[in-house]
PDB file of C-alpha atoms in Angstrom:
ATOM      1  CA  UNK A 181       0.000   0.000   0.000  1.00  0.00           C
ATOM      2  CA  UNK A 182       1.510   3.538  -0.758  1.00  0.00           C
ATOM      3  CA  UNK A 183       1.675   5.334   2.416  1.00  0.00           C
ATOM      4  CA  UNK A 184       1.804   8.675   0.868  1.00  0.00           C
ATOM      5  CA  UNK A 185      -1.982   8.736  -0.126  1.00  0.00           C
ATOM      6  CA  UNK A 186      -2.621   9.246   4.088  1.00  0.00           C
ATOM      7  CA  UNK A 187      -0.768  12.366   4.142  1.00  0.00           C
ATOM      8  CA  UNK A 188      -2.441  15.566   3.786  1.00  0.00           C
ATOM      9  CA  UNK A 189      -2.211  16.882   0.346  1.00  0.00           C
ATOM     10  CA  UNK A 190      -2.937  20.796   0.961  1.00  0.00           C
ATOM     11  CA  UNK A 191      -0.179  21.210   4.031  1.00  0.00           C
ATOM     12  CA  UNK A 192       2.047  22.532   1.491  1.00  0.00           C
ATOM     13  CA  UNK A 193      -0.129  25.099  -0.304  1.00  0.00           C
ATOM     14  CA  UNK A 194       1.035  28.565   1.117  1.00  0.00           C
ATOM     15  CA  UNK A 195      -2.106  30.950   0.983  1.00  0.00           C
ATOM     16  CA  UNK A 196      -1.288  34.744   0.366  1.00  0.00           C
ATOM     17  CA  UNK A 197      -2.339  36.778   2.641  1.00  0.00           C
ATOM     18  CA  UNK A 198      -5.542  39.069   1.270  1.00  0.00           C
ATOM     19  CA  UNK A 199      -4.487  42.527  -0.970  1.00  0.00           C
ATOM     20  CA  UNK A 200      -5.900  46.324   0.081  1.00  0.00           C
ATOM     21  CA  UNK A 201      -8.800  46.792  -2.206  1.00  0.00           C
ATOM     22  CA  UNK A 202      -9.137  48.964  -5.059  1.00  0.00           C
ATOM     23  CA  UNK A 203     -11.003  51.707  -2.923  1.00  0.00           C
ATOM     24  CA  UNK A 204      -7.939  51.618  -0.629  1.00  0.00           C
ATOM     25  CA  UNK A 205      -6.068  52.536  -4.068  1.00  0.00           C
ATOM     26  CA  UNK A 206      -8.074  54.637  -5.339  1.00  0.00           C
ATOM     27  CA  UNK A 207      -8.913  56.998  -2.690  1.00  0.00           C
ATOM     28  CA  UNK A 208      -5.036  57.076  -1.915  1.00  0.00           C
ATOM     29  CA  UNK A 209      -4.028  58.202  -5.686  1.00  0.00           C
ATOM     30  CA  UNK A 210      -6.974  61.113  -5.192  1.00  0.00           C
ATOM     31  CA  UNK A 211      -5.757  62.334  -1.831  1.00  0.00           C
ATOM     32  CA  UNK A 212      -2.190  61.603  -1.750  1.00  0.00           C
ATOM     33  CA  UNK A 213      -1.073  61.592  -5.688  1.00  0.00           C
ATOM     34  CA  UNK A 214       1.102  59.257  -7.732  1.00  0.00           C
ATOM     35  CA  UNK A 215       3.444  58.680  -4.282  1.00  0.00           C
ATOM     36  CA  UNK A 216       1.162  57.135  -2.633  1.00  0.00           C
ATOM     37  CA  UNK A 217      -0.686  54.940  -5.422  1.00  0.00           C
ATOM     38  CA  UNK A 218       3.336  53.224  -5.285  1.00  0.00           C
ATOM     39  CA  UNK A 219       2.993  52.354  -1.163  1.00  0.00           C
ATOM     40  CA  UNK A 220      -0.153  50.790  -1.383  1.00  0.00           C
ATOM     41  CA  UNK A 221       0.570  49.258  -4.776  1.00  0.00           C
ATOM     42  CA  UNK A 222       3.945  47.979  -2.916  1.00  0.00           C
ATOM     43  CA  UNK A 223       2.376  47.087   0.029  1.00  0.00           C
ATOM     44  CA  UNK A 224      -0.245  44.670  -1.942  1.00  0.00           C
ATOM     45  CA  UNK A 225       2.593  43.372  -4.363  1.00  0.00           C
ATOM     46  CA  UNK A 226       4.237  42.267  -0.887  1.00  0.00           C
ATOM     47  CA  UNK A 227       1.248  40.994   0.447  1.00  0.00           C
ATOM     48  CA  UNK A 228       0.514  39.065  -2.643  1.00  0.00           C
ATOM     49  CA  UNK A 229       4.519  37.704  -2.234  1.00  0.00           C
ATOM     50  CA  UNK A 230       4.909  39.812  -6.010  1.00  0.00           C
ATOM     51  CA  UNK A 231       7.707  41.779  -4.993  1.00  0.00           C
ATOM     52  CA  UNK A 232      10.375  40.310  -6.792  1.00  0.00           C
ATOM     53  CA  UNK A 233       7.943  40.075 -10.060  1.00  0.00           C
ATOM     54  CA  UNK A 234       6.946  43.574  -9.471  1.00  0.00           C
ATOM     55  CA  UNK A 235      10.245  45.664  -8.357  1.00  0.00           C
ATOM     56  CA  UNK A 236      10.754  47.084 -11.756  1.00  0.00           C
ATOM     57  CA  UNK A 237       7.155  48.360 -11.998  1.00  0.00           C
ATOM     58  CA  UNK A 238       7.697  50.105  -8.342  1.00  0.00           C
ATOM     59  CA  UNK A 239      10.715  51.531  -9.333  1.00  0.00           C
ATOM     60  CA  UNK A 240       9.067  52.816 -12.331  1.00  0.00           C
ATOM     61  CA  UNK A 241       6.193  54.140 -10.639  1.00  0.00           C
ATOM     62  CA  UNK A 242       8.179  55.571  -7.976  1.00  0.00           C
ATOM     63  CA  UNK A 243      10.790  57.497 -10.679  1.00  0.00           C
ATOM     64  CA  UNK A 244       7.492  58.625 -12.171  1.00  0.00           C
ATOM     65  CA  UNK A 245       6.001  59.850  -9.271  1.00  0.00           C
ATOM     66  CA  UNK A 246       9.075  61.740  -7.553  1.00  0.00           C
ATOM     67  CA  UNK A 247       9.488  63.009 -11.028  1.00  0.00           C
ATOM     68  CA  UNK A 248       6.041  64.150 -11.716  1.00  0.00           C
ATOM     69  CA  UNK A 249       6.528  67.697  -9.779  1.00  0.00           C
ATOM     70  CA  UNK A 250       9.634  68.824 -11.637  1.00  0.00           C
ATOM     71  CA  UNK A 251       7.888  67.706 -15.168  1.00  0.00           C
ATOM     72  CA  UNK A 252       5.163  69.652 -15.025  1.00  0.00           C
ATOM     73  CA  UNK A 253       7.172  72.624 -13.805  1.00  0.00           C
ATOM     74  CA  UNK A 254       9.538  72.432 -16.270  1.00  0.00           C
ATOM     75  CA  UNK A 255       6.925  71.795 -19.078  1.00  0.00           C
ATOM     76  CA  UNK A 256       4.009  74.013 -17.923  1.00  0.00           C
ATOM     77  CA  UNK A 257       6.001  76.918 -15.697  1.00  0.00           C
ATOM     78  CA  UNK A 258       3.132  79.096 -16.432  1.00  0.00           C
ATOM     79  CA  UNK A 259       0.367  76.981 -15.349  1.00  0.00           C
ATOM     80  CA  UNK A 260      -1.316  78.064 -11.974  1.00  0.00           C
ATOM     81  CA  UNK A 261      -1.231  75.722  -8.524  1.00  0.00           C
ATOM     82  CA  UNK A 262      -4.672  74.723  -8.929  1.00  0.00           C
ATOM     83  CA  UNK A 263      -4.449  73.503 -12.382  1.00  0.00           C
ATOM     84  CA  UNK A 264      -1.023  71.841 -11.461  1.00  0.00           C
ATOM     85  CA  UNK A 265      -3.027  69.754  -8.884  1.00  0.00           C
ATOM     86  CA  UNK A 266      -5.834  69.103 -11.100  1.00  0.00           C
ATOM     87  CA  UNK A 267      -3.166  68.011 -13.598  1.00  0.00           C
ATOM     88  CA  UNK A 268      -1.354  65.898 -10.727  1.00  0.00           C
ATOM     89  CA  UNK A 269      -4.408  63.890  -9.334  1.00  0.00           C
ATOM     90  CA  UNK A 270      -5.040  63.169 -12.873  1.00  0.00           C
ATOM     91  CA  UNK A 271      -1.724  61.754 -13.171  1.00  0.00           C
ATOM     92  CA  UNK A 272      -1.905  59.631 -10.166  1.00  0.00           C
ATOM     93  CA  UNK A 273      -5.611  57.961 -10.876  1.00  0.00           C
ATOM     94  CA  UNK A 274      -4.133  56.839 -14.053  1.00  0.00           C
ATOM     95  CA  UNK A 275      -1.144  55.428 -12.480  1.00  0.00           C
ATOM     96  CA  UNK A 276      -3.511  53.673 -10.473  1.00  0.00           C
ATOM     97  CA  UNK A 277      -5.408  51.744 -12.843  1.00  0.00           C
ATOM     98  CA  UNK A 278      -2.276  51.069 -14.514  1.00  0.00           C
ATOM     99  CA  UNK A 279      -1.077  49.516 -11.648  1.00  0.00           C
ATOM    100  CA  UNK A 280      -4.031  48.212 -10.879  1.00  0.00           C
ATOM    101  CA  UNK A 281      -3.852  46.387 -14.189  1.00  0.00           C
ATOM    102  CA  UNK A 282      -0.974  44.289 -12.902  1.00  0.00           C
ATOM    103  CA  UNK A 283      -2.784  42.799  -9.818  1.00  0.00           C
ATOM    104  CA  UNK A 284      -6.490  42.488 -11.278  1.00  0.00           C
ATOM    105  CA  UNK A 285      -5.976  38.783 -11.327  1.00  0.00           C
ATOM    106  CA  UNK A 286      -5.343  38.516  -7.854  1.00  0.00           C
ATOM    107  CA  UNK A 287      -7.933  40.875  -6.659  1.00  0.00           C
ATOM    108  CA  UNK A 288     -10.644  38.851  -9.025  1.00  0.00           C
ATOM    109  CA  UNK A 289      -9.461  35.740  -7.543  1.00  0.00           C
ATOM    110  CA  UNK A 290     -10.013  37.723  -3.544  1.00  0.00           C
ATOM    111  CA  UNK A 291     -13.157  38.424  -4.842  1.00  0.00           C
ATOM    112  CA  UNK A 292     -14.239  34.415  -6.053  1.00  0.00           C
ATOM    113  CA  UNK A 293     -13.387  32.982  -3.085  1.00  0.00           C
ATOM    114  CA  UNK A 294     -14.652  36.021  -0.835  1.00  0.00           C
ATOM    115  CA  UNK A 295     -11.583  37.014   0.619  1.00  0.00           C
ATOM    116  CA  UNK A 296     -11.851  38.879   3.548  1.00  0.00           C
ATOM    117  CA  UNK A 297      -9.768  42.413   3.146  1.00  0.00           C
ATOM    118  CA  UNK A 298      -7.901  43.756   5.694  1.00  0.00           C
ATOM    119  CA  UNK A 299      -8.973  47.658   6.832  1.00  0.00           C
ATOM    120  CA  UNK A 300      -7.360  50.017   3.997  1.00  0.00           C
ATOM    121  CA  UNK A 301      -7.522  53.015   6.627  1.00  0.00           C
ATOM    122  CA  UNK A 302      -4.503  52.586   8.308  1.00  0.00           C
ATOM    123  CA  UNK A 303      -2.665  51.907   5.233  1.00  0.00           C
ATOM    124  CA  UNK A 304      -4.776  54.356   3.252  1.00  0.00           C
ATOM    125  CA  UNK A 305      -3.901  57.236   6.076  1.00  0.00           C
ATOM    126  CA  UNK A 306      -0.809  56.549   6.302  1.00  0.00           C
ATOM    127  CA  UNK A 307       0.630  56.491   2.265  1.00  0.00           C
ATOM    128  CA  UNK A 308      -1.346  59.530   2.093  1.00  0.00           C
ATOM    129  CA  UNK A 309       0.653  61.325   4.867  1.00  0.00           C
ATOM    130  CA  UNK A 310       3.746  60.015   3.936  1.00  0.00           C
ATOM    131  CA  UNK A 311       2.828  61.156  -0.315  1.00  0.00           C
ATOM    132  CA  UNK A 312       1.702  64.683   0.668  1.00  0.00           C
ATOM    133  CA  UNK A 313       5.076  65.507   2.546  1.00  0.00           C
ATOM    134  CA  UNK A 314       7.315  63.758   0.538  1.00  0.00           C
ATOM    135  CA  UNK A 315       5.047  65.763  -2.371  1.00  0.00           C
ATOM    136  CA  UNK A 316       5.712  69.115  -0.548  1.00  0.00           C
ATOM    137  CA  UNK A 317       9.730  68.672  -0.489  1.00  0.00           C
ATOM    138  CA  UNK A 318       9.552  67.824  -4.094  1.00  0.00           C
ATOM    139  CA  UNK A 319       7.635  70.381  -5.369  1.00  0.00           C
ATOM    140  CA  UNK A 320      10.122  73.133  -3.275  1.00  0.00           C
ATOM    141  CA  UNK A 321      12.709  71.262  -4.778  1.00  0.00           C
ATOM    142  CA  UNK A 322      11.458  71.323  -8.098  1.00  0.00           C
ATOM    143  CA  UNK A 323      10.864  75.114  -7.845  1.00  0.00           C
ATOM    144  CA  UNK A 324      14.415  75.870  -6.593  1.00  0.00           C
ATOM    145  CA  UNK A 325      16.242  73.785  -8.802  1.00  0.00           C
ATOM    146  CA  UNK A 326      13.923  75.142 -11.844  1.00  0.00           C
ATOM    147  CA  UNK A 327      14.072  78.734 -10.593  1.00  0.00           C
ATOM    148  CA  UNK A 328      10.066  79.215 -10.939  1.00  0.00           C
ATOM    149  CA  UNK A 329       7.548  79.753  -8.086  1.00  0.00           C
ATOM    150  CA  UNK A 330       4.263  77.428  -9.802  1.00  0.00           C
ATOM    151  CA  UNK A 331       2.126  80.788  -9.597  1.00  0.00           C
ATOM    152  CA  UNK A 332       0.705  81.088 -12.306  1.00  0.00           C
ATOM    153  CA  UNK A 333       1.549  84.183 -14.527  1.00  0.00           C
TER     154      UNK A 333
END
């Protein structure tokens, strides 16, 4: 008789542990900007054990969205604050259904077998927080290095 057919067959299946929704992503890249779409898109590729398969996309993101203040002041110098943050939350929604794009398999799969998300306020809170003053010492950077103030003219 084969002994191995008594051993449990599922004690080696590793089960991920559940990904921030898309509200959690959403609501970050309106409030927080392109910065924070990359932390909770980082924190779910880690929580989905991506991170190795999705490094280069963080990077990316994360070059894209450090970058994204000294762009628009170098291309638009004479566009006013309020349009520049129009222009910027644009920016970061699309970033986050591009990202979102990369994990829509796993969060259809959450939503099959009626995976129970964890709370995206901490998370949510926090990537905001950490986006909006990271943002703020960009954008003064941006406007020293670049020599223009962002008001518009």
């Amino acid at each position: 008789m084969n002994e191995s057919l008594f051993e449990p067959s599922l004690q080696q299946v590793r089960t991920e542990r559940p990904l921030y929704s898309t509200t959690t992503l959403l609501m970050s890249a309106f409030f927080g900007g392109a910065l924070a779409v990359v932390i909770v898109f980082a924190v779910n590729a880690w929580r989905g054990s991506r991170l190795a398969r999705d490094g280069a996309w963080i990077g990316l993101a994360a070059v894209f969205a450090l970058g994204l203040p000294f762009l628009l002041l170098a291309a638009l110098p004479e566009v006013s604050s309020g349009t520049g943050r129009f222009l910027m939350r644009g920016l970061a929604l699309l970033l986050a259904g591009a990202l979102y794009l990369r994990h829509r398999h796993l969060f259809r799969a959450q939503d099959l077998f009626a995976a129970r998300r964890p709370n995206g306020w901490p998370l949510g809170l926090a990537a905001i927080a950490i986006a909006l003053v990271v943002g703020l010492l960009s954008i003064e950077a941006a406007q020293n290095l670049l020599g223009t103030t962002g008001e518009g003219a």
